[in-house]
Short mmCIF file of C-alpha atoms in Angstrom, two decimals:
data_model
loop_
_atom_site.label_atom_id
_atom_site.label_comp_id
_atom_site.label_asym_id
_atom_site.label_seq_id
_atom_site.Cartn_x
_atom_site.Cartn_y
_atom_site.Cartn_z
CA UNK A 1 -294.62 115.29 -123.53
CA UNK A 2 -292.83 112.13 -124.64
CA UNK A 3 -294.96 109.17 -125.58
CA UNK A 4 -295.37 106.62 -122.82
CA UNK A 5 -295.05 103.58 -125.03
CA UNK A 6 -292.54 102.13 -127.42
CA UNK A 7 -292.78 99.46 -130.07
CA UNK A 8 -290.37 97.08 -131.82
CA UNK A 9 -288.50 98.69 -134.70
CA UNK A 10 -287.72 101.95 -132.93
CA UNK A 11 -284.06 102.92 -132.57
CA UNK A 12 -284.06 104.03 -128.96
CA UNK A 13 -281.55 103.73 -126.15
CA UNK A 14 -282.62 101.23 -123.50
CA UNK A 15 -282.69 104.04 -120.92
CA UNK A 16 -285.35 105.82 -123.01
CA UNK A 17 -287.31 102.60 -123.50
CA UNK A 18 -287.39 102.16 -119.73
CA UNK A 19 -288.43 105.78 -119.21
CA UNK A 20 -291.19 105.66 -121.82
CA UNK A 21 -292.55 102.46 -120.26
CA UNK A 22 -292.11 103.49 -116.63
CA UNK A 23 -295.52 102.09 -115.67
CA UNK A 24 -294.33 98.60 -116.61
CA UNK A 25 -292.03 96.54 -114.41
CA UNK A 26 -289.16 96.17 -116.89
CA UNK A 27 -285.99 96.75 -114.87
CA UNK A 28 -285.91 93.26 -113.36
CA UNK A 29 -283.57 90.28 -113.30
CA UNK A 30 -283.79 87.88 -116.29
CA UNK A 31 -285.59 85.23 -114.21
CA UNK A 32 -288.48 87.75 -114.04
CA UNK A 33 -288.41 88.70 -117.73
CA UNK A 34 -291.72 88.36 -119.54
CA UNK A 35 -292.86 88.25 -123.14
CA UNK A 36 -292.77 92.05 -123.05
CA UNK A 37 -288.98 91.96 -122.65
CA UNK A 38 -288.71 89.71 -125.69
CA UNK A 39 -290.83 92.16 -127.65
CA UNK A 40 -288.72 95.18 -126.69
CA UNK A 41 -285.48 93.32 -127.47
CA UNK A 42 -286.82 92.49 -130.92
CA UNK A 43 -286.77 88.71 -130.38
CA UNK A 44 -288.25 86.45 -133.02
CA UNK A 45 -288.30 82.65 -133.00
CA UNK A 46 -288.08 80.54 -136.11
CA UNK A 47 -290.19 77.41 -136.49
CA UNK A 48 -288.38 74.40 -134.98
CA UNK A 49 -286.49 72.66 -137.78
CA UNK A 50 -285.69 68.98 -137.94
CA UNK A 51 -282.11 67.79 -137.85
CA UNK A 52 -280.42 67.18 -141.22
CA UNK A 53 -280.78 63.66 -142.61
CA UNK A 54 -277.06 63.57 -143.42
CA UNK A 55 -275.26 60.96 -141.31
CA UNK A 56 -273.29 62.52 -138.44
CA UNK A 57 -269.55 61.81 -138.09
CA UNK A 58 -268.94 59.01 -135.59
CA UNK A 59 -267.12 60.41 -132.56
CA UNK A 60 -268.46 58.47 -129.61
CA UNK A 61 -270.59 55.72 -131.14
CA UNK A 62 -272.58 54.10 -128.30
CA UNK A 63 -270.25 55.54 -125.63
CA UNK A 64 -272.49 57.08 -122.98
CA UNK A 65 -275.80 56.13 -124.60
CA UNK A 66 -276.72 54.11 -121.53
CA UNK A 67 -277.16 57.37 -119.59
CA UNK A 68 -279.95 58.38 -121.95
CA UNK A 69 -281.55 54.93 -122.02
CA UNK A 70 -281.59 54.77 -118.21
CA UNK A 71 -283.14 58.24 -117.92
CA UNK A 72 -286.02 57.11 -120.14
CA UNK A 73 -286.50 53.49 -119.13
CA UNK A 74 -285.61 53.40 -115.44
CA UNK A 75 -286.32 56.96 -114.31
CA UNK A 76 -289.31 57.85 -116.55
CA UNK A 77 -287.52 60.95 -117.90
CA UNK A 78 -287.98 62.86 -114.64
CA UNK A 79 -286.20 66.21 -114.29
CA UNK A 80 -283.11 65.25 -112.22
CA UNK A 81 -282.37 62.18 -114.34
CA UNK A 82 -282.76 63.78 -117.75
CA UNK A 83 -280.57 66.69 -116.62
CA UNK A 84 -277.92 64.25 -115.42
CA UNK A 85 -278.09 62.31 -118.69
CA UNK A 86 -277.72 65.42 -120.88
CA UNK A 87 -274.94 66.72 -118.63
CA UNK A 88 -273.01 63.50 -119.08
CA UNK A 89 -273.44 63.46 -122.84
CA UNK A 90 -272.57 67.13 -123.34
CA UNK A 91 -269.73 67.72 -120.93
CA UNK A 92 -267.60 64.66 -120.37
CA UNK A 93 -265.06 65.81 -117.78
CA UNK A 94 -262.20 64.13 -119.61
CA UNK A 95 -262.93 65.72 -122.97
CA UNK A 96 -264.11 69.29 -122.63
CA UNK A 97 -263.84 72.20 -120.25
CA UNK A 98 -267.10 73.29 -118.69
CA UNK A 99 -268.39 75.50 -115.92
CA UNK A 100 -271.58 76.00 -113.98
CA UNK A 101 -273.62 79.15 -114.59
CA UNK A 102 -273.14 82.44 -116.43
CA UNK A 103 -273.21 86.04 -115.29
CA UNK A 104 -275.75 88.43 -116.78
CA UNK A 105 -274.66 92.08 -116.91
CA UNK A 106 -276.60 95.31 -117.31
CA UNK A 107 -275.20 98.84 -117.12
CA UNK A 108 -271.77 97.24 -116.75
CA UNK A 109 -272.87 95.54 -113.50
CA UNK A 110 -273.53 91.92 -112.65
CA UNK A 111 -277.27 91.59 -111.98
CA UNK A 112 -277.89 87.84 -111.90
CA UNK A 113 -276.18 84.46 -112.10
CA UNK A 114 -277.93 82.40 -114.76
CA UNK A 115 -278.18 78.76 -113.73
CA UNK A 116 -277.04 76.50 -116.56
CA UNK A 117 -274.23 74.19 -117.66
CA UNK A 118 -271.68 75.97 -119.86
CA UNK A 119 -269.69 74.00 -122.44
CA UNK A 120 -266.48 75.33 -123.96
CA UNK A 121 -265.11 74.60 -127.41
CA UNK A 122 -262.18 72.15 -127.71
CA UNK A 123 -260.34 75.12 -129.25
CA UNK A 124 -259.77 77.66 -126.44
CA UNK A 125 -259.83 80.52 -128.95
CA UNK A 126 -263.50 79.80 -129.71
CA UNK A 127 -264.64 80.47 -126.14
CA UNK A 128 -268.06 79.23 -125.01
CA UNK A 129 -269.61 76.74 -127.40
CA UNK A 130 -273.06 76.36 -125.85
CA UNK A 131 -275.04 76.19 -122.62
CA UNK A 132 -277.53 73.57 -121.44
CA UNK A 133 -280.67 74.08 -119.35
CA UNK A 134 -284.05 72.38 -118.84
CA UNK A 135 -287.48 74.04 -119.10
CA UNK A 136 -288.80 72.51 -115.87
CA UNK A 137 -285.64 73.62 -114.08
CA UNK A 138 -286.32 77.20 -115.27
CA UNK A 139 -289.90 76.90 -113.97
CA UNK A 140 -288.58 75.86 -110.55
CA UNK A 141 -286.20 78.83 -110.51
CA UNK A 142 -289.09 81.18 -111.29
CA UNK A 143 -291.31 79.59 -108.66
CA UNK A 144 -288.65 79.97 -105.97
CA UNK A 145 -288.02 83.58 -107.03
CA UNK A 146 -291.64 84.52 -106.24
CA UNK A 147 -291.72 82.56 -102.97
CA UNK A 148 -293.64 79.52 -104.17
CA UNK A 149 -292.47 76.33 -102.42
CA UNK A 150 -292.11 73.49 -104.91
CA UNK A 151 -291.76 70.50 -102.64
CA UNK A 152 -293.06 71.70 -99.27
CA UNK A 153 -296.52 72.73 -97.99
CA UNK A 154 -297.35 76.37 -97.27
CA UNK A 155 -300.20 78.72 -96.39
CA UNK A 156 -302.88 78.64 -99.12
CA UNK A 157 -303.19 82.45 -99.28
CA UNK A 158 -299.42 82.79 -99.67
CA UNK A 159 -299.47 80.10 -102.31
CA UNK A 160 -302.24 81.82 -104.33
CA UNK A 161 -300.40 85.16 -104.25
CA UNK A 162 -297.18 83.46 -105.36
CA UNK A 163 -299.01 81.69 -108.19
CA UNK A 164 -300.40 85.02 -109.40
CA UNK A 165 -296.90 86.51 -109.44
CA UNK A 166 -295.59 83.42 -111.20
CA UNK A 167 -298.32 83.60 -113.87
CA UNK A 168 -297.27 87.16 -114.79
CA UNK A 169 -293.70 86.10 -115.61
CA UNK A 170 -294.40 82.67 -117.14
CA UNK A 171 -294.20 82.78 -120.96
CA UNK A 172 -297.42 81.91 -122.77
CA UNK A 173 -295.37 79.90 -125.29
CA UNK A 174 -293.17 77.53 -123.30
CA UNK A 175 -290.56 77.21 -126.02
CA UNK A 176 -290.19 81.02 -126.23
CA UNK A 177 -288.68 81.36 -122.79
CA UNK A 178 -287.02 84.71 -121.90
CA UNK A 179 -284.52 82.92 -119.65
CA UNK A 180 -283.13 81.08 -122.69
CA UNK A 181 -282.74 84.43 -124.47
CA UNK A 182 -280.88 85.82 -121.45
CA UNK A 183 -278.48 82.86 -121.61
CA UNK A 184 -277.88 83.47 -125.32
CA UNK A 185 -277.04 87.10 -124.54
CA UNK A 186 -274.79 86.11 -121.62
CA UNK A 187 -272.81 83.69 -123.84
CA UNK A 188 -272.28 86.44 -126.40
CA UNK A 189 -271.25 88.88 -123.68
CA UNK A 190 -268.61 86.54 -122.27
CA UNK A 191 -267.25 85.63 -125.72
CA UNK A 192 -267.06 89.29 -126.68
CA UNK A 193 -264.36 89.85 -124.07
CA UNK A 194 -261.89 87.79 -126.14
CA UNK A 195 -263.36 88.63 -129.55
CA UNK A 196 -263.67 92.41 -129.38
CA UNK A 197 -263.23 92.95 -133.13
CA UNK A 198 -266.34 90.95 -134.01
CA UNK A 199 -269.59 92.72 -134.90
CA UNK A 200 -271.73 89.76 -133.78
CA UNK A 201 -271.32 86.73 -131.54
CA UNK A 202 -272.77 83.28 -132.15
CA UNK A 203 -274.58 81.71 -129.20
CA UNK A 204 -276.23 78.33 -128.70
CA UNK A 205 -278.42 76.88 -125.96
CA UNK A 206 -279.42 73.23 -125.68
CA UNK A 207 -282.87 72.94 -124.07
CA UNK A 208 -284.46 69.76 -122.75
CA UNK A 209 -288.01 69.42 -121.46
CA UNK A 210 -290.69 66.85 -120.71
CA UNK A 211 -290.72 66.17 -124.43
CA UNK A 212 -289.55 62.56 -124.68
CA UNK A 213 -289.04 62.75 -128.41
CA UNK A 214 -286.45 65.48 -128.95
CA UNK A 215 -284.12 68.09 -127.54
CA UNK A 216 -283.99 71.68 -128.83
CA UNK A 217 -281.04 73.83 -129.90
CA UNK A 218 -281.51 77.62 -129.90
CA UNK A 219 -279.09 79.66 -132.01
CA UNK A 220 -278.63 83.40 -132.38
CA UNK A 221 -276.10 85.94 -133.60
CA UNK A 222 -276.04 88.65 -130.93
CA UNK A 223 -274.77 91.94 -132.33
CA UNK A 224 -272.11 94.02 -130.63
CA UNK A 225 -274.57 96.93 -130.85
CA UNK A 226 -277.10 95.07 -128.69
CA UNK A 227 -274.42 94.13 -126.16
CA UNK A 228 -273.31 97.75 -125.98
CA UNK A 229 -276.93 98.83 -125.49
CA UNK A 230 -277.11 96.60 -122.41
CA UNK A 231 -273.70 97.67 -121.10
CA UNK A 232 -274.42 101.35 -121.77
CA UNK A 233 -278.20 101.93 -121.48
CA UNK A 234 -277.85 105.51 -122.76
CA UNK A 235 -276.23 104.31 -126.03
CA UNK A 236 -278.50 105.00 -128.99
CA UNK A 237 -278.11 102.19 -131.60
CA UNK A 238 -278.27 102.99 -135.29
CA UNK A 239 -280.51 99.95 -135.91
CA UNK A 240 -283.50 98.66 -133.93
CA UNK A 241 -282.80 96.03 -131.29
CA UNK A 242 -283.18 92.61 -132.88
CA UNK A 243 -282.48 89.00 -131.90
CA UNK A 244 -283.60 86.49 -134.56
CA UNK A 245 -283.47 83.03 -132.99
CA UNK A 246 -283.33 79.78 -134.94
CA UNK A 247 -284.57 76.57 -133.31
CA UNK A 248 -283.49 73.06 -134.29
CA UNK A 249 -284.61 69.73 -132.91
CA UNK A 250 -282.56 66.56 -132.39
CA UNK A 251 -284.40 63.29 -131.84
CA UNK A 252 -283.25 61.15 -128.93
CA UNK A 253 -283.76 57.87 -130.77
CA UNK A 254 -281.79 55.97 -131.77
CA UNK A 255 -279.96 56.43 -128.46
CA UNK A 256 -276.72 54.93 -129.75
CA UNK A 257 -276.21 57.75 -132.24
CA UNK A 258 -277.76 60.64 -130.28
CA UNK A 259 -274.50 61.89 -128.82
CA UNK A 260 -272.81 62.01 -132.23
CA UNK A 261 -275.81 63.69 -133.85
CA UNK A 262 -275.99 66.31 -131.10
CA UNK A 263 -272.28 67.10 -131.26
CA UNK A 264 -272.40 67.33 -135.07
CA UNK A 265 -274.95 70.15 -134.75
CA UNK A 266 -273.12 72.00 -131.95
CA UNK A 267 -269.57 71.88 -133.31
CA UNK A 268 -268.14 73.37 -136.48
CA UNK A 269 -265.59 71.53 -138.64
CA UNK A 270 -262.51 72.58 -136.67
CA UNK A 271 -264.09 71.65 -133.34
CA UNK A 272 -265.20 68.28 -134.69
CA UNK A 273 -261.65 67.51 -135.84
CA UNK A 274 -260.28 68.38 -132.41
CA UNK A 275 -263.03 66.33 -130.78
CA UNK A 276 -262.02 63.28 -132.82
CA UNK A 277 -258.46 63.63 -131.53
CA UNK A 278 -259.69 63.92 -127.93
CA UNK A 279 -261.99 60.91 -128.24
CA UNK A 280 -259.16 58.79 -129.67
CA UNK A 281 -256.98 59.79 -126.73
CA UNK A 282 -259.77 58.86 -124.31
CA UNK A 283 -260.38 55.49 -125.93
CA UNK A 284 -256.71 54.56 -125.55
CA UNK A 285 -257.05 54.74 -121.79
CA UNK A 286 -257.72 51.54 -119.81
CA UNK A 287 -261.17 52.58 -118.57
CA UNK A 288 -263.75 54.40 -120.70
CA UNK A 289 -266.15 56.72 -118.93
CA UNK A 290 -269.90 56.35 -119.27
CA UNK A 291 -272.09 53.28 -119.80
CA UNK A 292 -273.06 52.11 -123.24
CA UNK A 293 -276.45 50.94 -124.33
#
């Protein structure tokens, strides 16, 4: 008989991994992924690194910094307001293309729409640059998925059962969230459509949380072999599944330079040059968008 368990480092097709672990609930949507999914995908998280001390190129200056200041000072950094602030600073409608949400595919089928803000590179050939999501927003999505009302009362027995289901799929380490990994994979999948010749695809996710000190950037190079393993579950990769993830932090203060510092870490040299051109064009217009602070 075949063994009923698998471990990281084995070169097995995903279909075999699922079969060997049939007693576990693995074939689920990403919102229900657990730490076990991260283990089987070979995910590893680096220690959060501080942002470089090198001065960031000035693109926006204080333009838009008032959004961040208001979210902290006036709104006490509550979920809707911090999401609005980061949305404004990341995806100015007049500068960059963006979209809401990403599709996650398995076995060449769409299985879930991942809720996030998707930011595209100023250079259309570069595809998706990054996605943005908040940890508390992910928690709310999970809670709703197991039938736990967030803002309305419900039967206590129903609530306890929902909380038990929620506990099973809530990561023990908040910053190692499977939903973030699913977004990284989804970015790589979408970019691979236009970059078929590549053997790996660079993905980034900006993650905010209740942390009032800093925002996090998750980065990973997703291999074409891993993407094929998800598209074709019977495909047997030559190397073990692996997703090394680097984590970087960007401090919010000083607010006036946060937007420039964040963009300097998200964009490469070519994108930064194009961004400078776009910002100059925007600043020539009669009315600038976004408050300053």
